[in-house]
Amino acid sequence: SRIAGLTAAVLLVLVGGQRLGIPLTTLLASAGVGGFAVALAAQDTLKSLFGTITLMADKPFRVGDRIIVAAYDGVVEDIGLRSTRLRLLTGHQATVSNDELARVDIENVGRRPHIRRAADIRIPLNTDVELVREAADIVREALEDHEGLDEAYPPRVAFSEFNDDSFNIRFFYWYHPPDYWKFLDFSERLNLEICRKFAERGIHFSLPLRIAQTSL
């Protein structure tokens, strides 16, 4: 609408000049000379304007979307002719030139269809192999028909690695719809359930391997 307003203003000047008896060629010549002078004086502004046109054509985000761009992570509040305003997760407001936005990669978090979690559970190397198998089964049971399940993305659990100091059980699940706070609540309940069942079966979590060093 802003670009349409500018276009209408230019047309109004041209038509109004003709009505006043000024030849169209004179108006266009004057506009050309004036436009050249303005272009030299406002190169950065014109870059931002072309960046705005690029954003309007590609539509990588809209007002209300949460995006991650450069060092910023926030919600789009306004898309102007020259710049875009973001409300960062810290509460601060950031203004980013549309020219810069048109040249960098933009991650649109607001358009994700789900939230994916990938996590590892480490078990000491002296754990009996049957308990390792049970540990993986406990995680599978906890994730069976879980809250936020999308049938197209079933949870995955596997005894995946032999680490230097532990056995590694890796699991994935996808939470739908992508409500971050509900996802956190579910993740907390899942973690507590795994801890409780591990304790019942006498399965321990591996502690980080620490090596004491002394200077000689």
XYZ file of N, CA and C in Angstrom:
648
model
N 0.829 -1.207 0.000
C 0.000 0.000 0.000
C 0.862 1.256 0.000
N 2.015 1.196 0.704
C 2.903 2.364 0.730
C 3.517 2.618 -0.649
N 3.945 1.553 -1.312
C 4.508 1.698 -2.655
C 3.438 2.206 -3.619
N 2.215 1.702 -3.469
C 1.116 2.176 -4.319
C 0.865 3.666 -4.085
N 1.000 4.102 -2.832
C 0.821 5.514 -2.520
C 1.868 6.388 -3.178
N 3.142 5.923 -3.154
C 4.209 6.673 -3.815
C 3.987 6.758 -5.326
N 3.556 5.632 -5.913
C 3.289 5.612 -7.359
C 2.165 6.580 -7.705
N 1.122 6.583 -6.883
C 0.002 7.496 -7.124
C 0.449 8.952 -7.015
N 1.363 9.247 -6.076
C 1.855 10.618 -5.909
C 2.613 11.076 -7.151
N 3.448 10.170 -7.712
C 4.199 10.516 -8.923
C 3.244 10.778 -10.082
N 2.259 9.921 -10.235
C 1.280 10.110 -11.314
C 0.504 11.416 -11.130
N 0.202 11.733 -9.889
C -0.522 12.968 -9.604
C 0.292 14.193 -10.019
N 1.606 14.151 -9.759
C 2.475 15.265 -10.147
C 2.511 15.409 -11.668
N 2.637 14.274 -12.365
C 2.705 14.329 -13.834
C 1.399 14.836 -14.437
N 0.283 14.285 -13.977
C -1.017 14.703 -14.505
C -1.302 16.155 -14.134
N -0.967 16.519 -12.875
C -1.195 17.896 -12.445
C -0.357 18.878 -13.240
N 0.886 18.501 -13.567
C 1.737 19.371 -14.374
C 1.168 19.597 -15.752
N 0.633 18.530 -16.345
C 0.015 18.678 -17.671
C -1.210 19.590 -17.615
N -1.976 19.467 -16.563
C -3.165 20.311 -16.407
C -2.782 21.786 -16.302
N -1.590 22.027 -15.720
C -1.123 23.403 -15.577
C -0.428 23.910 -16.839
N -0.353 23.054 -17.852
C 0.224 23.467 -19.122
C 1.696 23.173 -19.271
N 2.263 22.408 -18.375
C 3.673 22.049 -18.478
C 3.791 20.807 -19.365
N 4.604 20.827 -20.410
C 4.731 19.672 -21.321
C 5.200 18.424 -20.566
N 4.698 17.284 -21.025
C 5.062 16.019 -20.379
C 6.554 15.746 -20.483
N 7.152 16.094 -21.652
C 8.600 15.858 -21.820
C 9.407 16.655 -20.812
N 8.963 17.891 -20.540
C 9.668 18.719 -19.543
C 9.552 18.099 -18.159
N 8.345 17.629 -17.845
C 8.142 16.986 -16.539
C 9.006 15.743 -16.390
N 9.062 14.927 -17.462
C 9.851 13.700 -17.396
C 11.338 14.016 -17.302
N 11.779 15.027 -18.044
C 13.190 15.415 -17.976
C 13.551 15.916 -16.583
N 12.670 16.739 -16.023
C 12.912 17.249 -14.675
C 12.923 16.109 -13.662
N 11.978 15.195 -13.867
C 11.917 14.055 -12.957
C 13.174 13.207 -13.073
N 13.693 13.074 -14.328
C 14.910 12.282 -14.527
C 16.107 12.901 -13.840
N 16.274 14.222 -14.014
C 17.395 14.909 -13.368
C 17.243 14.865 -11.853
N 16.020 15.142 -11.391
C 15.786 15.116 -9.944
C 15.958 13.724 -9.368
N 15.474 12.740 -10.129
C 15.610 11.361 -9.656
C 17.058 10.936 -9.566
N 17.876 11.366 -10.537
C 19.305 11.023 -10.494
C 19.976 11.632 -9.266
N 19.634 12.911 -8.996
C 20.211 13.582 -7.828
C 19.777 12.898 -6.533
N 18.491 12.558 -6.476
C 17.983 11.877 -5.279
C 18.636 10.506 -5.117
N 18.816 9.801 -6.244
C 19.429 8.469 -6.184
C 20.842 8.532 -5.626
N 21.601 9.544 -6.041
C 22.956 9.681 -5.520
C 22.953 9.991 -4.027
N 21.984 10.778 -3.593
C 21.944 11.188 -2.192
C 21.301 10.139 -1.289
N 20.577 9.202 -1.883
C 19.841 8.239 -1.050
C 20.071 6.816 -1.527
N 21.324 6.470 -1.762
C 21.628 5.121 -2.248
C 21.208 4.056 -1.233
N 21.501 4.291 0.052
C 21.155 3.299 1.077
C 19.649 3.121 1.180
N 18.926 4.236 1.085
C 17.467 4.155 1.159
C 16.902 3.365 -0.016
N 17.478 3.598 -1.220
C 17.016 2.865 -2.403
C 17.333 1.377 -2.294
N 18.499 1.059 -1.715
C 18.831 -0.350 -1.500
C 17.784 -1.000 -0.593
N 17.413 -0.273 0.468
C 16.408 -0.804 1.379
C 15.061 -0.960 0.679
N 14.740 -0.002 -0.222
C 13.483 -0.077 -0.950
C 13.447 -1.297 -1.868
N 14.560 -1.540 -2.578
C 14.623 -2.738 -3.422
C 14.594 -4.005 -2.576
N 15.212 -3.930 -1.382
C 15.131 -5.064 -0.467
C 13.702 -5.328 -0.041
N 12.939 -4.249 0.182
C 11.523 -4.386 0.547
C 10.739 -5.065 -0.569
N 11.005 -4.657 -1.812
C 10.315 -5.272 -2.954
C 10.636 -6.766 -3.036
N 11.912 -7.118 -2.768
C 12.307 -8.531 -2.777
C 11.569 -9.302 -1.692
N 11.474 -8.718 -0.501
C 10.763 -9.390 0.595
C 9.285 -9.551 0.275
N 8.710 -8.536 -0.378
C 7.296 -8.629 -0.743
C 7.063 -9.721 -1.782
N 8.034 -9.911 -2.671
C 7.884 -10.935 -3.710
C 8.076 -12.336 -3.139
N 9.095 -12.502 -2.280
C 9.413 -13.837 -1.737
C 8.544 -14.211 -0.535
N 8.138 -13.220 0.246
C 7.327 -13.423 1.456
C 7.938 -14.466 2.391
N 9.197 -14.262 2.828
C 9.800 -15.226 3.752
C 9.203 -15.165 5.152
N 8.491 -14.079 5.477
C 7.848 -13.951 6.788
C 6.731 -12.921 6.702
N 5.879 -12.939 7.730
C 4.807 -11.966 7.855
C 4.822 -11.393 9.260
N 4.051 -10.330 9.456
C 3.926 -9.767 10.798
C 3.334 -10.834 11.717
N 3.965 -11.036 12.874
C 3.523 -12.062 13.817
C 4.361 -13.318 13.787
N 5.162 -13.521 12.729
C 6.031 -14.698 12.645
C 7.260 -14.498 13.531
N 7.688 -15.590 14.154
C 8.971 -15.572 14.864
C 10.056 -16.024 13.887
N 11.100 -15.193 13.738
C 12.173 -15.514 12.804
C 13.525 -15.415 13.503
N 14.509 -16.111 12.939
C 15.895 -16.016 13.385
C 16.703 -15.530 12.194
N 17.337 -14.374 12.348
C 18.114 -13.787 11.259
C 19.333 -13.112 11.863
N 20.506 -13.434 11.324
C 21.765 -12.890 11.837
C 21.838 -13.186 13.334
N 22.001 -12.142 14.164
C 22.119 -12.346 15.607
C 20.787 -12.161 16.323
N 19.684 -12.054 15.577
C 18.395 -11.735 16.168
C 17.447 -12.932 16.146
N 16.679 -13.062 17.228
C 15.637 -14.077 17.338
C 14.429 -13.384 17.957
N 13.388 -13.162 17.151
C 12.244 -12.450 17.685
C 11.038 -12.512 16.778
N 9.994 -11.788 17.170
C 8.723 -11.786 16.456
C 8.626 -10.510 15.611
N 8.212 -10.666 14.367
C 8.093 -9.520 13.453
C 6.924 -8.640 13.895
N 7.214 -7.366 14.163
C 6.174 -6.423 14.575
C 5.710 -5.528 13.429
N 6.642 -5.137 12.550
C 6.279 -4.229 11.474
C 7.256 -4.387 10.319
N 6.734 -4.370 9.089
C 7.561 -4.416 7.881
C 7.376 -3.090 7.170
N 8.386 -2.226 7.237
C 8.292 -0.913 6.631
C 8.932 -0.865 5.262
N 8.926 0.328 4.663
C 9.550 0.500 3.352
C 11.066 0.393 3.433
N 11.638 0.793 4.564
C 13.093 0.810 4.704
C 13.621 -0.303 5.605
N 12.873 -0.671 6.640
C 13.376 -1.629 7.617
C 12.238 -2.441 8.219
N 12.628 -3.478 8.951
C 11.675 -4.346 9.646
C 11.983 -4.325 11.137
N 10.947 -4.221 11.961
C 11.132 -4.185 13.409
C 10.803 -5.547 13.999
N 11.701 -6.012 14.871
C 11.524 -7.292 15.561
C 11.428 -7.054 17.062
N 10.536 -7.788 17.712
C 10.504 -7.817 19.171
C 11.246 -9.069 19.612
N 12.453 -8.879 20.145
C 13.296 -10.005 20.504
C 12.718 -10.753 21.707
N 13.168 -11.999 21.899
C 12.679 -12.805 23.014
C 13.076 -12.201 24.351
N 14.098 -11.352 24.357
C 14.506 -10.657 25.576
C 13.579 -9.494 25.903
N 12.696 -9.130 24.968
C 11.820 -7.989 25.152
C 12.315 -6.738 24.455
N 13.574 -6.737 24.027
C 14.121 -5.583 23.323
C 13.570 -5.532 21.904
N 13.633 -4.331 21.320
C 13.207 -4.168 19.931
C 14.436 -3.961 19.051
N 14.485 -4.661 17.924
C 15.586 -4.527 16.968
C 15.020 -4.091 15.623
N 15.755 -3.207 14.948
C 15.371 -2.739 13.615
C 16.432 -3.201 12.619
N 16.006 -3.948 11.614
C 16.931 -4.518 10.635
C 16.580 -3.978 9.257
N 17.602 -3.526 8.526
C 17.382 -3.000 7.173
C 16.822 -4.091 6.266
N 15.839 -3.725 5.446
C 15.271 -4.693 4.502
C 16.301 -5.135 3.467
N 17.254 -4.254 3.167
C 18.326 -4.630 2.253
C 19.134 -5.783 2.831
N 19.426 -5.722 4.129
C 20.170 -6.809 4.774
C 19.335 -8.075 4.835
N 18.035 -7.931 5.149
C 17.164 -9.106 5.230
C 17.052 -9.818 3.891
N 17.129 -9.047 2.801
C 17.015 -9.640 1.469
C 18.275 -10.392 1.067
N 19.394 -10.152 1.804
C 20.675 -10.766 1.430
C 21.109 -11.906 2.338
N 20.403 -12.135 3.451
C 20.840 -13.159 4.394
C 19.803 -14.276 4.482
N 20.237 -15.399 5.071
C 19.329 -16.518 5.284
C 18.410 -16.212 6.462
N 17.139 -16.540 6.314
C 16.137 -16.287 7.350
C 15.508 -17.622 7.750
N 15.505 -17.899 9.039
C 14.850 -19.098 9.555
C 13.512 -18.687 10.159
N 12.423 -19.145 9.566
C 11.093 -18.787 10.033
C 10.602 -19.860 11.010
N 10.777 -19.579 12.294
C 10.379 -20.525 13.334
C 8.860 -20.601 13.429
N 8.193 -19.481 13.144
C 6.743 -19.432 13.281
C 5.993 -20.341 12.330
N 6.646 -20.795 11.262
C 5.965 -21.641 10.281
C 6.294 -23.122 10.427
N 6.991 -23.485 11.503
C 7.308 -24.912 11.672
C 6.030 -25.700 11.979
N 5.878 -26.907 11.440
C 4.666 -27.685 11.680
C 4.696 -28.437 13.003
N 5.875 -28.587 13.609
C 6.021 -29.329 14.858
C 7.326 -28.905 15.535
N 7.539 -29.407 16.744
C 8.808 -29.209 17.452
C 9.450 -30.577 17.617
N 10.690 -30.699 17.189
C 11.387 -31.969 17.294
C 12.376 -31.931 18.444
N 12.402 -33.017 19.207
C 13.404 -33.157 20.265
C 14.275 -34.366 19.961
N 15.586 -34.172 20.056
C 16.557 -35.261 19.933
C 17.406 -35.232 21.185
N 17.466 -36.357 21.909
C 18.179 -36.382 23.188
C 18.892 -37.711 23.370
N 19.881 -37.713 24.253
C 20.663 -38.902 24.565
C 20.562 -39.221 26.047
N 20.469 -40.505 26.359
C 20.557 -40.994 27.735
C 21.778 -41.896 27.813
N 22.677 -41.603 28.741
C 23.908 -42.374 28.876
C 23.854 -43.250 30.115
N 24.242 -44.510 29.919
C 24.204 -45.518 30.981
C 25.612 -46.053 31.190
N 26.039 -46.276 32.439
C 27.410 -46.746 32.699
C 27.758 -48.026 31.944
N 29.028 -48.173 31.593
C 29.482 -49.331 30.811
C 29.374 -50.646 31.579
N 29.316 -50.586 32.909
C 29.201 -51.825 33.683
C 27.752 -52.271 33.877
N 26.808 -51.647 33.171
C 25.398 -52.032 33.247
C 25.173 -53.333 32.483
N 24.395 -54.242 33.080
C 24.079 -55.510 32.425
C 23.342 -55.259 31.112
N 23.633 -56.082 30.114
C 23.057 -55.873 28.794
C 21.537 -55.927 28.814
N 20.941 -56.748 29.685
C 19.490 -56.820 29.769
C 18.896 -55.520 30.298
N 19.623 -54.877 31.227
C 19.156 -53.598 31.736
C 19.263 -52.504 30.667
N 20.279 -52.613 29.814
C 20.396 -51.659 28.703
C 19.192 -51.803 27.774
N 18.832 -53.055 27.491
C 17.661 -53.299 26.635
C 16.399 -52.778 27.311
N 16.269 -53.019 28.619
C 15.106 -52.534 29.344
C 15.043 -51.011 29.348
N 16.199 -50.384 29.461
C 16.238 -48.917 29.459
C 15.664 -48.371 28.155
N 16.063 -48.968 27.038
C 15.527 -48.534 25.747
C 14.023 -48.786 25.669
N 13.569 -49.925 26.207
C 12.146 -50.247 26.190
C 11.343 -49.268 27.052
N 11.925 -48.857 28.184
C 11.240 -47.895 29.055
C 10.980 -46.593 28.312
N 11.967 -46.131 27.576
C 11.801 -44.885 26.817
C 10.758 -45.080 25.723
N 10.786 -46.254 25.061
C 9.796 -46.520 24.005
C 8.375 -46.500 24.577
N 8.193 -47.144 25.729
C 6.861 -47.194 26.336
C 6.400 -45.803 26.766
N 7.323 -45.002 27.275
C 6.956 -43.652 27.717
C 6.518 -42.785 26.540
N 7.048 -43.070 25.354
C 6.728 -42.273 24.165
C 5.597 -42.866 23.325
N 5.090 -44.023 23.712
C 4.034 -44.659 22.930
C 2.745 -43.833 23.013
N 2.189 -43.479 21.871
C 0.959 -42.675 21.804
C 1.058 -41.426 22.678
N 2.202 -40.781 22.629
C 2.440 -39.645 23.519
C 1.614 -38.425 23.121
N 1.484 -37.503 24.061
C 0.792 -36.236 23.806
C 1.484 -35.494 22.660
N 0.677 -34.934 21.764
C 1.247 -34.191 20.643
C 1.757 -35.073 19.524
N 1.386 -36.342 19.520
C 1.867 -37.268 18.493
C 1.254 -36.941 17.139
N 2.090 -36.906 16.122
C 1.659 -36.805 14.728
C 1.944 -38.169 14.103
N 0.909 -38.828 13.606
C 1.067 -40.188 13.083
C 2.127 -40.272 11.991
N 2.362 -39.186 11.293
C 3.368 -39.196 10.231
C 4.793 -39.159 10.791
N 4.928 -38.829 12.080
C 6.254 -38.739 12.706
C 6.264 -39.529 14.013
N 6.306 -40.858 13.938
C 6.341 -41.656 15.164
C 7.674 -41.487 15.895
N 7.680 -41.628 17.221
C 8.926 -41.489 17.978
C 9.909 -42.605 17.632
N 11.197 -42.316 17.777
C 12.252 -43.276 17.486
C 13.182 -43.420 18.679
N 13.490 -44.654 19.049
C 14.383 -44.930 20.178
C 15.351 -46.027 19.764
N 16.637 -45.869 20.109
C 17.623 -46.893 19.735
C 18.829 -46.841 20.671
N 19.383 -48.028 20.945
C 20.684 -48.124 21.603
C 21.689 -47.824 20.500
N 22.181 -46.603 20.465
C 22.846 -46.097 19.266
C 24.365 -46.163 19.265
N 25.003 -46.003 20.436
C 26.452 -45.856 20.438
C 27.099 -46.516 21.648
N 28.391 -46.874 21.459
C 29.273 -47.204 22.571
C 30.179 -46.001 22.792
N 29.907 -45.219 23.827
C 30.770 -44.090 24.134
C 31.994 -44.564 24.907
N 32.954 -43.690 25.106
C 34.158 -44.057 25.856
C 33.841 -44.432 27.296
N 32.796 -43.820 27.863
C 32.496 -44.051 29.273
C 31.051 -44.491 29.516
N 30.305 -44.824 28.446
C 28.889 -45.149 28.646
C 28.282 -45.797 27.411
N 27.096 -46.434 27.640
C 26.231 -46.841 26.542
C 25.296 -45.670 26.240
N 24.958 -45.510 24.990
C 24.151 -44.349 24.606
C 22.812 -44.783 24.025
N 21.730 -44.283 24.610
C 20.391 -44.496 24.083
C 19.921 -43.161 23.528
N 19.603 -43.130 22.263
C 19.189 -41.885 21.601
C 17.711 -41.978 21.237
N 16.986 -40.890 21.478
C 15.562 -40.902 21.128
C 15.150 -39.583 20.479
N 14.128 -39.698 19.640
C 13.558 -38.558 18.930
C 12.045 -38.591 19.113
N 11.445 -37.403 19.209
C 9.996 -37.329 19.069
C 9.618 -35.955 18.544
N 8.440 -35.895 17.925
C 7.936 -34.678 17.297
C 6.644 -34.279 17.986
N 6.572 -33.042 18.440
C 5.393 -32.558 19.170
C 4.560 -31.656 18.253
N 3.257 -31.941 18.184
C 2.352 -31.211 17.289
C 1.055 -30.886 18.036
N 0.556 -29.631 17.903
C 1.087 -28.482 17.159
C 2.291 -27.865 17.879
N 3.009 -26.966 17.230
C 4.261 -26.463 17.789
C 4.076 -25.393 18.873
N 3.374 -25.758 19.946
C 3.219 -24.860 21.095
C 4.387 -25.119 22.040
N 5.313 -24.169 22.132
C 6.570 -24.409 22.848
C 6.351 -24.678 24.338
N 5.436 -23.969 24.980
C 5.233 -24.149 26.412
C 4.575 -25.492 26.713
N 3.631 -25.925 25.900
C 3.057 -27.257 26.089
C 4.103 -28.332 25.828
N 4.971 -28.074 24.841
C 6.064 -29.010 24.555
C 6.978 -29.142 25.766
N 7.304 -28.024 26.422
C 8.159 -28.077 27.613
C 7.489 -28.844 28.745
N 6.178 -28.610 28.942
C 5.461 -29.333 30.002
C 5.489 -30.833 29.750
N 5.259 -31.226 28.496
C 5.284 -32.648 28.183
C 6.689 -33.228 28.374
N 7.709 -32.495 27.938
C 9.084 -32.971 28.075
C 9.447 -33.178 29.540
N 8.982 -32.292 30.406
C 9.258 -32.451 31.843
C 8.606 -33.723 32.383
N 7.339 -33.938 32.018
C 6.644 -35.141 32.488
C 7.324 -36.398 31.967
N 7.771 -36.362 30.716
C 8.459 -37.504 30.137
C 9.764 -37.783 30.877
N 10.545 -36.746 31.140
C 11.815 -36.920 31.842
C 11.610 -37.523 33.227
N 10.600 -37.018 33.951
C 10.337 -37.533 35.304
C 9.873 -38.988 35.253
N 9.080 -39.323 34.234
C 8.621 -40.708 34.086
C 9.793 -41.648 33.813
N 10.712 -41.236 32.960
C 11.892 -42.061 32.671
C 12.749 -42.220 33.928
N 12.946 -41.135 34.667
C 13.733 -41.205 35.909
C 13.089 -42.169 36.904
N 11.771 -42.089 37.052
C 11.075 -42.946 38.011
C 11.208 -44.426 37.638
N 11.018 -44.751 36.368
C 11.081 -46.153 35.951
C 12.519 -46.676 35.982
N 13.480 -45.831 35.682
C 14.884 -46.246 35.789
C 15.210 -46.591 37.247
N 14.742 -45.759 38.166
C 15.008 -45.998 39.590
C 14.373 -47.319 40.050
N 13.158 -47.604 39.565
C 12.490 -48.853 39.941
C 13.273 -50.071 39.470
N 13.918 -49.978 38.314
C 14.660 -51.115 37.767
C 16.142 -51.099 38.149
N 16.552 -50.110 38.916
C 17.953 -50.042 39.331
C 18.898 -49.652 38.200
N 18.389 -48.883 37.229
C 19.209 -48.414 36.107
C 19.739 -47.024 36.437
N 21.028 -46.845 36.315
C 21.651 -45.576 36.687
C 22.043 -44.781 35.439
N 22.067 -43.479 35.605
C 22.567 -42.596 34.555
C 24.080 -42.462 34.706
N 24.753 -42.375 33.570
C 26.212 -42.252 33.595
C 26.605 -40.835 33.976
N 27.567 -40.726 34.892
C 28.095 -39.425 35.272
C 29.221 -39.038 34.327
N 29.444 -37.756 34.119
C 30.551 -37.338 33.251
C 31.885 -37.859 33.781
N 32.741 -38.303 32.873
C 34.054 -38.811 33.260
C 34.967 -37.623 33.567
N 35.461 -37.579 34.809
C 36.342 -36.488 35.212
C 37.706 -37.058 35.562
N 38.751 -36.454 35.056
C 40.123 -36.891 35.333
C 40.823 -35.777 36.093
N 41.255 -36.094 37.309
C 41.945 -35.094 38.119
C 43.341 -34.849 37.555
N 43.735 -33.604 37.485
C 45.050 -33.248 36.970
C 45.833 -32.505 38.031
N 47.091 -32.832 38.159
C 47.965 -32.147 39.104
C 49.175 -31.640 38.366
N 49.642 -30.474 38.736
C 50.820 -29.918 38.090
C 52.067 -30.366 38.837
N 53.078 -30.737 38.085
C 54.338 -31.211 38.689
C 55.379 -30.124 38.643
